[in-house]
Coordinates of N, CA, C and O in Angstrom, one line a residue:
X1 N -177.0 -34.5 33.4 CA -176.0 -33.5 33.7 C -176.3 -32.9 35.1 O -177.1 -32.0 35.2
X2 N -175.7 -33.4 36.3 CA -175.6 -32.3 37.3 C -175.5 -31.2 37.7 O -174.4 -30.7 37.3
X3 N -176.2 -30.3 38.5 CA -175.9 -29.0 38.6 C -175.0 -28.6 39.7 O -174.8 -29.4 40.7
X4 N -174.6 -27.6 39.6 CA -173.2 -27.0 40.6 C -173.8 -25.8 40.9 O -174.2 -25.1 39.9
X5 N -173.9 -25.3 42.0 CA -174.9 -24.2 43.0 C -173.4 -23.9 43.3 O -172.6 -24.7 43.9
X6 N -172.9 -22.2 42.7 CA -171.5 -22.0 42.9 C -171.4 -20.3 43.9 O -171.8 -19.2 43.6
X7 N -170.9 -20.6 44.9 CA -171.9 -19.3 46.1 C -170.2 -19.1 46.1 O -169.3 -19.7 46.6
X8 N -170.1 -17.7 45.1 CA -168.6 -17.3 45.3 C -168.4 -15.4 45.5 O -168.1 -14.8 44.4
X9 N -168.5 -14.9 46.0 CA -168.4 -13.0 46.0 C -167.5 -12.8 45.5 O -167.2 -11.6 45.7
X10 N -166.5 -13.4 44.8 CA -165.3 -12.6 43.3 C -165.9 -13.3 42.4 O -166.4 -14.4 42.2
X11 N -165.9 -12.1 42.0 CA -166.4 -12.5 40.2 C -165.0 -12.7 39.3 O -165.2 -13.2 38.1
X12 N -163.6 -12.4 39.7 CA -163.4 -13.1 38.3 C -163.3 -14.5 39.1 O -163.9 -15.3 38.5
X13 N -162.7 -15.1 40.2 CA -162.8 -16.6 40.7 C -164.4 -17.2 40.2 O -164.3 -18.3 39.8
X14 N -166.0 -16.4 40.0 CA -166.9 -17.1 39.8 C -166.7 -17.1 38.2 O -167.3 -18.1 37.8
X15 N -166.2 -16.4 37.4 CA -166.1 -16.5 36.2 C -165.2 -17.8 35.9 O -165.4 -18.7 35.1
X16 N -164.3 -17.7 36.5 CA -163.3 -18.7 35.9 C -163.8 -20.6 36.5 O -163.5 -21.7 36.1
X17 N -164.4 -20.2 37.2 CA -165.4 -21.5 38.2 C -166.0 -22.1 37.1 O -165.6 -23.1 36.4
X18 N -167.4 -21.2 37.0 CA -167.9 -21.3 35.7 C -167.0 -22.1 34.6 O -167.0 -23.3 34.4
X19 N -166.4 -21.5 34.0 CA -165.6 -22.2 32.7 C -165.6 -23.4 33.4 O -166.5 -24.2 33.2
X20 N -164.9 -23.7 34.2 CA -163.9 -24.9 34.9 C -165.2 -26.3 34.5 O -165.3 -27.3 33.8
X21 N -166.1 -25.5 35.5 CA -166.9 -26.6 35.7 C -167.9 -27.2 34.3 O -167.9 -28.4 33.9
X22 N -168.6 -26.0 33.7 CA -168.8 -26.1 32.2 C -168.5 -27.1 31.2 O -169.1 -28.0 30.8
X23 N -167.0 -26.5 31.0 CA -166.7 -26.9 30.0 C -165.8 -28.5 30.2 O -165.9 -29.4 29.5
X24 N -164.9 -28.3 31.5 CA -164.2 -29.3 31.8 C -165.1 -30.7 32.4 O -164.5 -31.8 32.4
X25 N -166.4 -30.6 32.8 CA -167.1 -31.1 33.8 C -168.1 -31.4 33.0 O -168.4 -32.6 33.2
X26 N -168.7 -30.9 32.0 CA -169.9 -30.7 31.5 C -171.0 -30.8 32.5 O -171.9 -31.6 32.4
X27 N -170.9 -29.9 33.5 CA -171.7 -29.4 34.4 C -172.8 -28.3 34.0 O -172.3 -27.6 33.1
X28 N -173.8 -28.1 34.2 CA -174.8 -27.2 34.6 C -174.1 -26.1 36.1 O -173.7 -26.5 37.2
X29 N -173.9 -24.7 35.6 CA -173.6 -24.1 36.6 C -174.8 -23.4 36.6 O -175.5 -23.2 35.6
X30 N -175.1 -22.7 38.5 CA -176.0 -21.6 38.5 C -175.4 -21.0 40.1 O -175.2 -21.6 41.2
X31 N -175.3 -19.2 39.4 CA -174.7 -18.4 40.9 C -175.7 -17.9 41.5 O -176.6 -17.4 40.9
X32 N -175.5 -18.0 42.7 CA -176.2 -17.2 43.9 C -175.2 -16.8 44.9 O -174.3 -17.5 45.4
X33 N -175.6 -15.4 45.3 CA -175.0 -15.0 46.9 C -176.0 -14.5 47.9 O -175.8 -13.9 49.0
X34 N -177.3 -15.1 47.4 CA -178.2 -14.6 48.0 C -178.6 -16.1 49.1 O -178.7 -17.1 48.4
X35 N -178.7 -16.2 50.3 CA -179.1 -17.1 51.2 C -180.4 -17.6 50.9 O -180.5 -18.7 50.5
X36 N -181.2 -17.0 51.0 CA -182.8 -17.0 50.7 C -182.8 -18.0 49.8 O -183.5 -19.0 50.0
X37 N -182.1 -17.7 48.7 CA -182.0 -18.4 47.5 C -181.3 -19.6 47.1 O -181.8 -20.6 46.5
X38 N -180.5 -19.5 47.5 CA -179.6 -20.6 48.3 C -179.8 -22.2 49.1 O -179.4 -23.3 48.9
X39 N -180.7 -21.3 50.2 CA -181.7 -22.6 50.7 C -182.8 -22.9 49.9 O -183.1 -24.1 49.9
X40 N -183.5 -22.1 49.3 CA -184.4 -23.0 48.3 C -184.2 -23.3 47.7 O -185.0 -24.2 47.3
X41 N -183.0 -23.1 46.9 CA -182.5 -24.3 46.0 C -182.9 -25.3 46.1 O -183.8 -26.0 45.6
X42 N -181.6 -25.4 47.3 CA -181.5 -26.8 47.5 C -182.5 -27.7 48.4 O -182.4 -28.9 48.3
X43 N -183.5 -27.2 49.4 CA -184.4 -27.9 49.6 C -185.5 -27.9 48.6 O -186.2 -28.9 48.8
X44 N -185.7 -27.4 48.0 CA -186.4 -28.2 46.1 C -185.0 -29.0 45.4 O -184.9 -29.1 44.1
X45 N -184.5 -29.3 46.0 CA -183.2 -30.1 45.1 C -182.8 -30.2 44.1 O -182.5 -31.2 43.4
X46 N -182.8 -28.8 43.9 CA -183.4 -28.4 42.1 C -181.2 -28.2 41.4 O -180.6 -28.1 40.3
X47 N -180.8 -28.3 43.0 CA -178.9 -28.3 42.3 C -178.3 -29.8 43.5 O -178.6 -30.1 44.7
X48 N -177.4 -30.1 42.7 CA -176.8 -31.5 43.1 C -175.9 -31.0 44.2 O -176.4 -31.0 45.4
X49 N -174.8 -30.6 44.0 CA -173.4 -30.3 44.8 C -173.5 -28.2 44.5 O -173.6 -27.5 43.5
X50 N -173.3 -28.1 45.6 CA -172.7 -26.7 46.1 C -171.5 -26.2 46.1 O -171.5 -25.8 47.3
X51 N -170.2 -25.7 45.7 CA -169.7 -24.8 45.9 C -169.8 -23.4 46.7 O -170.4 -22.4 46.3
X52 N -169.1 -23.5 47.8 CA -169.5 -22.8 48.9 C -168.1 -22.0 49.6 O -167.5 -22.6 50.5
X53 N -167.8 -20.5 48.9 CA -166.5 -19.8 49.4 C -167.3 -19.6 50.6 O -168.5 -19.3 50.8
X54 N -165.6 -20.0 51.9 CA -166.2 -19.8 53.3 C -166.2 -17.9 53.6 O -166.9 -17.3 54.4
X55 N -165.2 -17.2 52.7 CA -165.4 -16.0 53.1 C -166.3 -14.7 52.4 O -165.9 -13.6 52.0
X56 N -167.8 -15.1 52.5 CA -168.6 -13.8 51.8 C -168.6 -12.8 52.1 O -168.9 -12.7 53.3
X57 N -168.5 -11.6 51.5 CA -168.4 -10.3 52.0 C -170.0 -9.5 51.9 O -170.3 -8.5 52.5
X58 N -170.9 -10.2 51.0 CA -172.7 -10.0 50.6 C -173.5 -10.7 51.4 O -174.7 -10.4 51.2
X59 N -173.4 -11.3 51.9 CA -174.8 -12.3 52.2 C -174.8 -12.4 53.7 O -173.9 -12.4 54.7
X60 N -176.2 -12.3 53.5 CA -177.1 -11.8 54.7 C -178.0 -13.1 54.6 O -178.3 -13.8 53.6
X61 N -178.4 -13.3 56.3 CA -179.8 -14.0 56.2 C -180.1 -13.7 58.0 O -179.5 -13.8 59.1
X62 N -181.6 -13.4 57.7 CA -181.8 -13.2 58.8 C -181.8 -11.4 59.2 O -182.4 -10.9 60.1
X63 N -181.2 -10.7 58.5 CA -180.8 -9.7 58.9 C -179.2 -9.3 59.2 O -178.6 -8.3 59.4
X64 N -178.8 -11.1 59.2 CA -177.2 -10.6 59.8 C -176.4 -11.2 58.5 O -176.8 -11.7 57.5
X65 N -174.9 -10.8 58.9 CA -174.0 -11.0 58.0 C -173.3 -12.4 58.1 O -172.4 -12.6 59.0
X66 N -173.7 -13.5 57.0 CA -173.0 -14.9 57.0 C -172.4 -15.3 56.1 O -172.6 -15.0 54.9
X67 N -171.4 -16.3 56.8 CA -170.2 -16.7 55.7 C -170.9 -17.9 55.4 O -172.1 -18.3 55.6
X68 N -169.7 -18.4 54.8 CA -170.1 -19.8 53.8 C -170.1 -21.0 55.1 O -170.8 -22.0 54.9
X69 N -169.5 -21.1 56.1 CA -169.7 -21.9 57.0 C -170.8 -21.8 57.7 O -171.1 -22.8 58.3
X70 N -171.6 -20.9 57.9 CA -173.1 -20.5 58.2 C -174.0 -21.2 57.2 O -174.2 -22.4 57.3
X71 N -174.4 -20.6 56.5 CA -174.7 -21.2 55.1 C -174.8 -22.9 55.1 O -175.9 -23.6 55.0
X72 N -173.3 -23.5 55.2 CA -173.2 -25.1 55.1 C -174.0 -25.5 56.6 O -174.7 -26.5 56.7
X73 N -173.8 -24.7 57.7 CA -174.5 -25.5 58.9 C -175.9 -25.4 58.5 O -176.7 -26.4 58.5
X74 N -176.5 -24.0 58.0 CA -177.8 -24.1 57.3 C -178.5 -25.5 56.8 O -179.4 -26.2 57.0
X75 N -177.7 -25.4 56.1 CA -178.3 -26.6 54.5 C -177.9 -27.9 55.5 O -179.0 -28.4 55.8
X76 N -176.7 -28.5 56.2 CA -176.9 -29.5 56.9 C -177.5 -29.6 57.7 O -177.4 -30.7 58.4
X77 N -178.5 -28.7 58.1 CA -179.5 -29.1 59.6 C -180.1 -29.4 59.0 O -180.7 -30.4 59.3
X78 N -180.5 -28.9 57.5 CA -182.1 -28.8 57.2 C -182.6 -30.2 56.3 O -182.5 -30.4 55.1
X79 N -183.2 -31.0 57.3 CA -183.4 -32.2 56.4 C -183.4 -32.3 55.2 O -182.8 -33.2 54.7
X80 N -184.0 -31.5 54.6 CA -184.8 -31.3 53.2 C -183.3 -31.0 51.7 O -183.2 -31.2 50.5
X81 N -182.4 -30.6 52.9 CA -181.2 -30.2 52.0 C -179.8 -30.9 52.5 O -178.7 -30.7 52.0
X82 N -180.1 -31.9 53.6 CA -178.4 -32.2 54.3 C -177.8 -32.8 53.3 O -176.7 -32.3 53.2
X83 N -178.1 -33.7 52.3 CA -178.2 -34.4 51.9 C -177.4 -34.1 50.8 O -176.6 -34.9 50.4
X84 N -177.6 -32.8 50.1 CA -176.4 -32.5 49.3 C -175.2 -32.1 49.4 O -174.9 -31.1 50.0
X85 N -174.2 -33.1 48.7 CA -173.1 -32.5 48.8 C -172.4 -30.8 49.0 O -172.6 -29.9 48.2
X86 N -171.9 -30.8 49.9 CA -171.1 -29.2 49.7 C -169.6 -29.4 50.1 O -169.1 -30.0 51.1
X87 N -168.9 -28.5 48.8 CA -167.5 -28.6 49.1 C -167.2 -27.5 49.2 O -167.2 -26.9 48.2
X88 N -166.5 -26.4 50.7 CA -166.1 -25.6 50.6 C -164.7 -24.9 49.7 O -163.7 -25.6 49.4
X89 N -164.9 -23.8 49.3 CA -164.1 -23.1 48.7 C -163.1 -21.9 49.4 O -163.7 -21.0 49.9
X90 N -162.1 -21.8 49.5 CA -161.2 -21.0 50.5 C -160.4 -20.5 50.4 O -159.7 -21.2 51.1
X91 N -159.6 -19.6 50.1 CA -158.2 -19.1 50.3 C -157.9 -18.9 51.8 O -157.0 -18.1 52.0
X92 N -158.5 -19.5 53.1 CA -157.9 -20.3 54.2 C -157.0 -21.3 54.1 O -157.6 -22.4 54.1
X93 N -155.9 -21.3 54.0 CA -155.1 -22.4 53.6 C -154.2 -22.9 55.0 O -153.1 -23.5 54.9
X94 N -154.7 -22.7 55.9 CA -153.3 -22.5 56.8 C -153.4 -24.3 57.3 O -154.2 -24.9 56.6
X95 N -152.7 -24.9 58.2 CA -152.3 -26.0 58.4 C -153.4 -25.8 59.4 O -153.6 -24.8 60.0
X96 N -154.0 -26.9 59.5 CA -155.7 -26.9 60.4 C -157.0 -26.1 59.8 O -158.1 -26.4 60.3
X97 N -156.8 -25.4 58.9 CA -157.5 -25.0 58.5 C -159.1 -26.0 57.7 O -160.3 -25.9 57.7
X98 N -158.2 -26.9 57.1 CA -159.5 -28.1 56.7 C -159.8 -28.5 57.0 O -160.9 -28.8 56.4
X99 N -159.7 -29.2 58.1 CA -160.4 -30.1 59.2 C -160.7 -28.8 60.3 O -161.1 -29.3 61.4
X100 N -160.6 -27.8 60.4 CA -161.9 -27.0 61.2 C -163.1 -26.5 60.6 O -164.2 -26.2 61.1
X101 N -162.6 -26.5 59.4 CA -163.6 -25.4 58.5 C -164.9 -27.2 58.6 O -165.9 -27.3 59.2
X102 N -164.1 -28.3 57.6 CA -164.9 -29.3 57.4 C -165.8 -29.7 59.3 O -166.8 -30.5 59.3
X103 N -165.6 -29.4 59.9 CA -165.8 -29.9 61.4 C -166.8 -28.8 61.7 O -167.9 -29.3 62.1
X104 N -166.9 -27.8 61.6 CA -167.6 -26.4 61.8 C -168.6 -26.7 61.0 O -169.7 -26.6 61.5
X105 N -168.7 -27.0 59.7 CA -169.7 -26.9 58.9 C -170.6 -27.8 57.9 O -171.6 -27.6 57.2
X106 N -169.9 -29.0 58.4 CA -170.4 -30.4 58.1 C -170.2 -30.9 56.6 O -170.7 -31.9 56.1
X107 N -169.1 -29.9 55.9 CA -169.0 -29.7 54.5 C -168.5 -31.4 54.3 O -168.1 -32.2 55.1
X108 N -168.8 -31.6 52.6 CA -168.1 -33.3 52.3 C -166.8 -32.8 51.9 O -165.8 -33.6 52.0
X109 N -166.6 -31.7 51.5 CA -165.1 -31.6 51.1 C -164.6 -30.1 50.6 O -165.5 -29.3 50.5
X110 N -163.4 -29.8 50.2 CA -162.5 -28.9 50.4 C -161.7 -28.6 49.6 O -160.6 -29.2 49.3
X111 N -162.2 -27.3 48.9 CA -160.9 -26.6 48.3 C -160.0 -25.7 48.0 O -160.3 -25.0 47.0
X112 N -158.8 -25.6 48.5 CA -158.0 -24.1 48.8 C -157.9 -23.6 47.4 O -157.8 -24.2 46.4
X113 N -157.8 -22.4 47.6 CA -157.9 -20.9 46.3 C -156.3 -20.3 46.5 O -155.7 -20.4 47.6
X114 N -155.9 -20.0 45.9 CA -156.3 -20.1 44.5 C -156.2 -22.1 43.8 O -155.8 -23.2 44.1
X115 N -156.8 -21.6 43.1 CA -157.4 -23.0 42.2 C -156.3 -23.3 41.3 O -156.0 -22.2 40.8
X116 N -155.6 -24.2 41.0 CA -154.2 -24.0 40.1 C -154.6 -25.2 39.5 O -154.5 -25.1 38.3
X117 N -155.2 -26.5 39.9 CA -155.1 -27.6 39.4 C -156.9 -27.8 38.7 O -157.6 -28.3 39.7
X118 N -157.6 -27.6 37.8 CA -158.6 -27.4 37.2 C -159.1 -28.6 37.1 O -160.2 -28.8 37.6
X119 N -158.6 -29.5 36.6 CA -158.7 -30.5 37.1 C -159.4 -31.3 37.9 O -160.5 -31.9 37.8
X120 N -158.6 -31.3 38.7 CA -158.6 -31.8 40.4 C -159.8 -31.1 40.9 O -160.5 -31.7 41.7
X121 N -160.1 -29.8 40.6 CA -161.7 -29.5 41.3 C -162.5 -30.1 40.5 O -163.5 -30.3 41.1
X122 N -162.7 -30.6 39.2 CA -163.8 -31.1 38.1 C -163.7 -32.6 39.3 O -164.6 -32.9 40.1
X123 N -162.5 -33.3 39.2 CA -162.9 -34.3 40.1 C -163.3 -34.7 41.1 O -164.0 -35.7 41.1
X124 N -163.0 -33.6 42.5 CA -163.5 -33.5 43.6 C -165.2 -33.2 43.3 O -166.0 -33.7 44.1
X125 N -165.6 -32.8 42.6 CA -166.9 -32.7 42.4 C -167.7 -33.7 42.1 O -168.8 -33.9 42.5
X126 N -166.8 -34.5 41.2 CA -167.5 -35.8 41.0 C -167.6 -36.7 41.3 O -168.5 -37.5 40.9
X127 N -166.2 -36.9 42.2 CA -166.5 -37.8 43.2 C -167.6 -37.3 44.7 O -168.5 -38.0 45.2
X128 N -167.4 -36.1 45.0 CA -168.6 -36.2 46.3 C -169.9 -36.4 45.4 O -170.8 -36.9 46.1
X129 N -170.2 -36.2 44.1 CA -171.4 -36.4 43.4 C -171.8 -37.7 43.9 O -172.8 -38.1 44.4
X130 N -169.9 -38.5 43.5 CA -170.9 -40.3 43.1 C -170.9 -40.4 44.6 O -172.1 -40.9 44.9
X131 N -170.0 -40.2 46.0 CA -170.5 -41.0 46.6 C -171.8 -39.9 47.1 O -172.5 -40.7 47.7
X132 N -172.2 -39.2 47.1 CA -173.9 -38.8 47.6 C -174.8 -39.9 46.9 O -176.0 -40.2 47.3
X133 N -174.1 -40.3 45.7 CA -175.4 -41.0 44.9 C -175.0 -42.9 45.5 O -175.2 -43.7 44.6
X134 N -174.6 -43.1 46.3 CA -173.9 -44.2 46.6 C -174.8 -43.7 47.8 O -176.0 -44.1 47.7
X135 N -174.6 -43.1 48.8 CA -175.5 -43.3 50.1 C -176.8 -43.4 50.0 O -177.5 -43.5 51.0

C-alpha cells in the first residue's frame, strides 16, 4: 500500500482528501503542515507521492513563511527526496497557471481545486506512482 504525504491548510479539503484517497485509492494517508516534518518524511522515504496545496497560510521553515512551491523546490533539490513524486494541489486555476506553478517547482503533476472528479485524483496519483517506480 502506498503512502500519500497530504500538505493541505483546509481542513474540510484535507478531510475530504483523506476519504478520497483511503477509501477510493486504498492508500495510506498521513497530514502534515509542518516543513520540518515534511522534509523528513520524505528524505527517510518513509511516504511515496506528496500532495502539496501551493497556497499555505501555516508553514514556516527557516523562520519564514512558505508555500507549497517552496516546499516542492525543497524536496527537489534534496537528493535524498527529488525523487518522489509531488503533485501540486491548487485553486490557481487561471490559463498558465500549470505550467508555471509545474516549471517553478519541479512538481510531476497538477491538480486544480475544487476537486469534482474523485476519481481522476485517485488516478493521477497512480499513475505518477507507477511512473516514479518505472524510472
Amino acid at each position: 500500500m502506498a503512502t500519500v504525504l497530504l500538505v493541505e491548510d483546509d481542513p474540510i479539503n484535507a478531510r475530504v482528501f483523506d476519504k478520497v484517497l483511503r477509501r477510493r485509492g486504498g492508500f495510506e494517508v498521513f497530514h502534515s503542515q509542518d516543513v520540518e516534518e515534511i522534509l523528513r518524511l520524505a528524505q527517510a522515504r518513509e511516504v511515496d507521492v506528496i500532495l502539496l496545496d501551493v497556497s499555505l497560510s501555516q508553514s514556516t521553515f527557516c523562520g519564514e513563511a512558505v508555500d507549497g512551491i517552496r516546499i516542492a523546490q525543497l524536496l527537489k533539490g534534496d537528493p535524498k527526496s527529488r525523487s518522489i513524486p509531488i503533485i501540486l494541489v491548487t485553486a490557481h486555476a487561471m490559463r498558465g497557471d500549470r505550467e508555471a506553478f509545474l516549471a517553478q517547482s519541479g512538481a510531476d503533476g497538477y491538480i486544480a481545486k475544487p476537486v469534482v472528479d474523485h476519481e481522476e485524483m485517485v488516478n493521477q496519483v497512480r499513475q505518477v506512482l507507477l511512473q516514479a517506480q518505472q524510472s
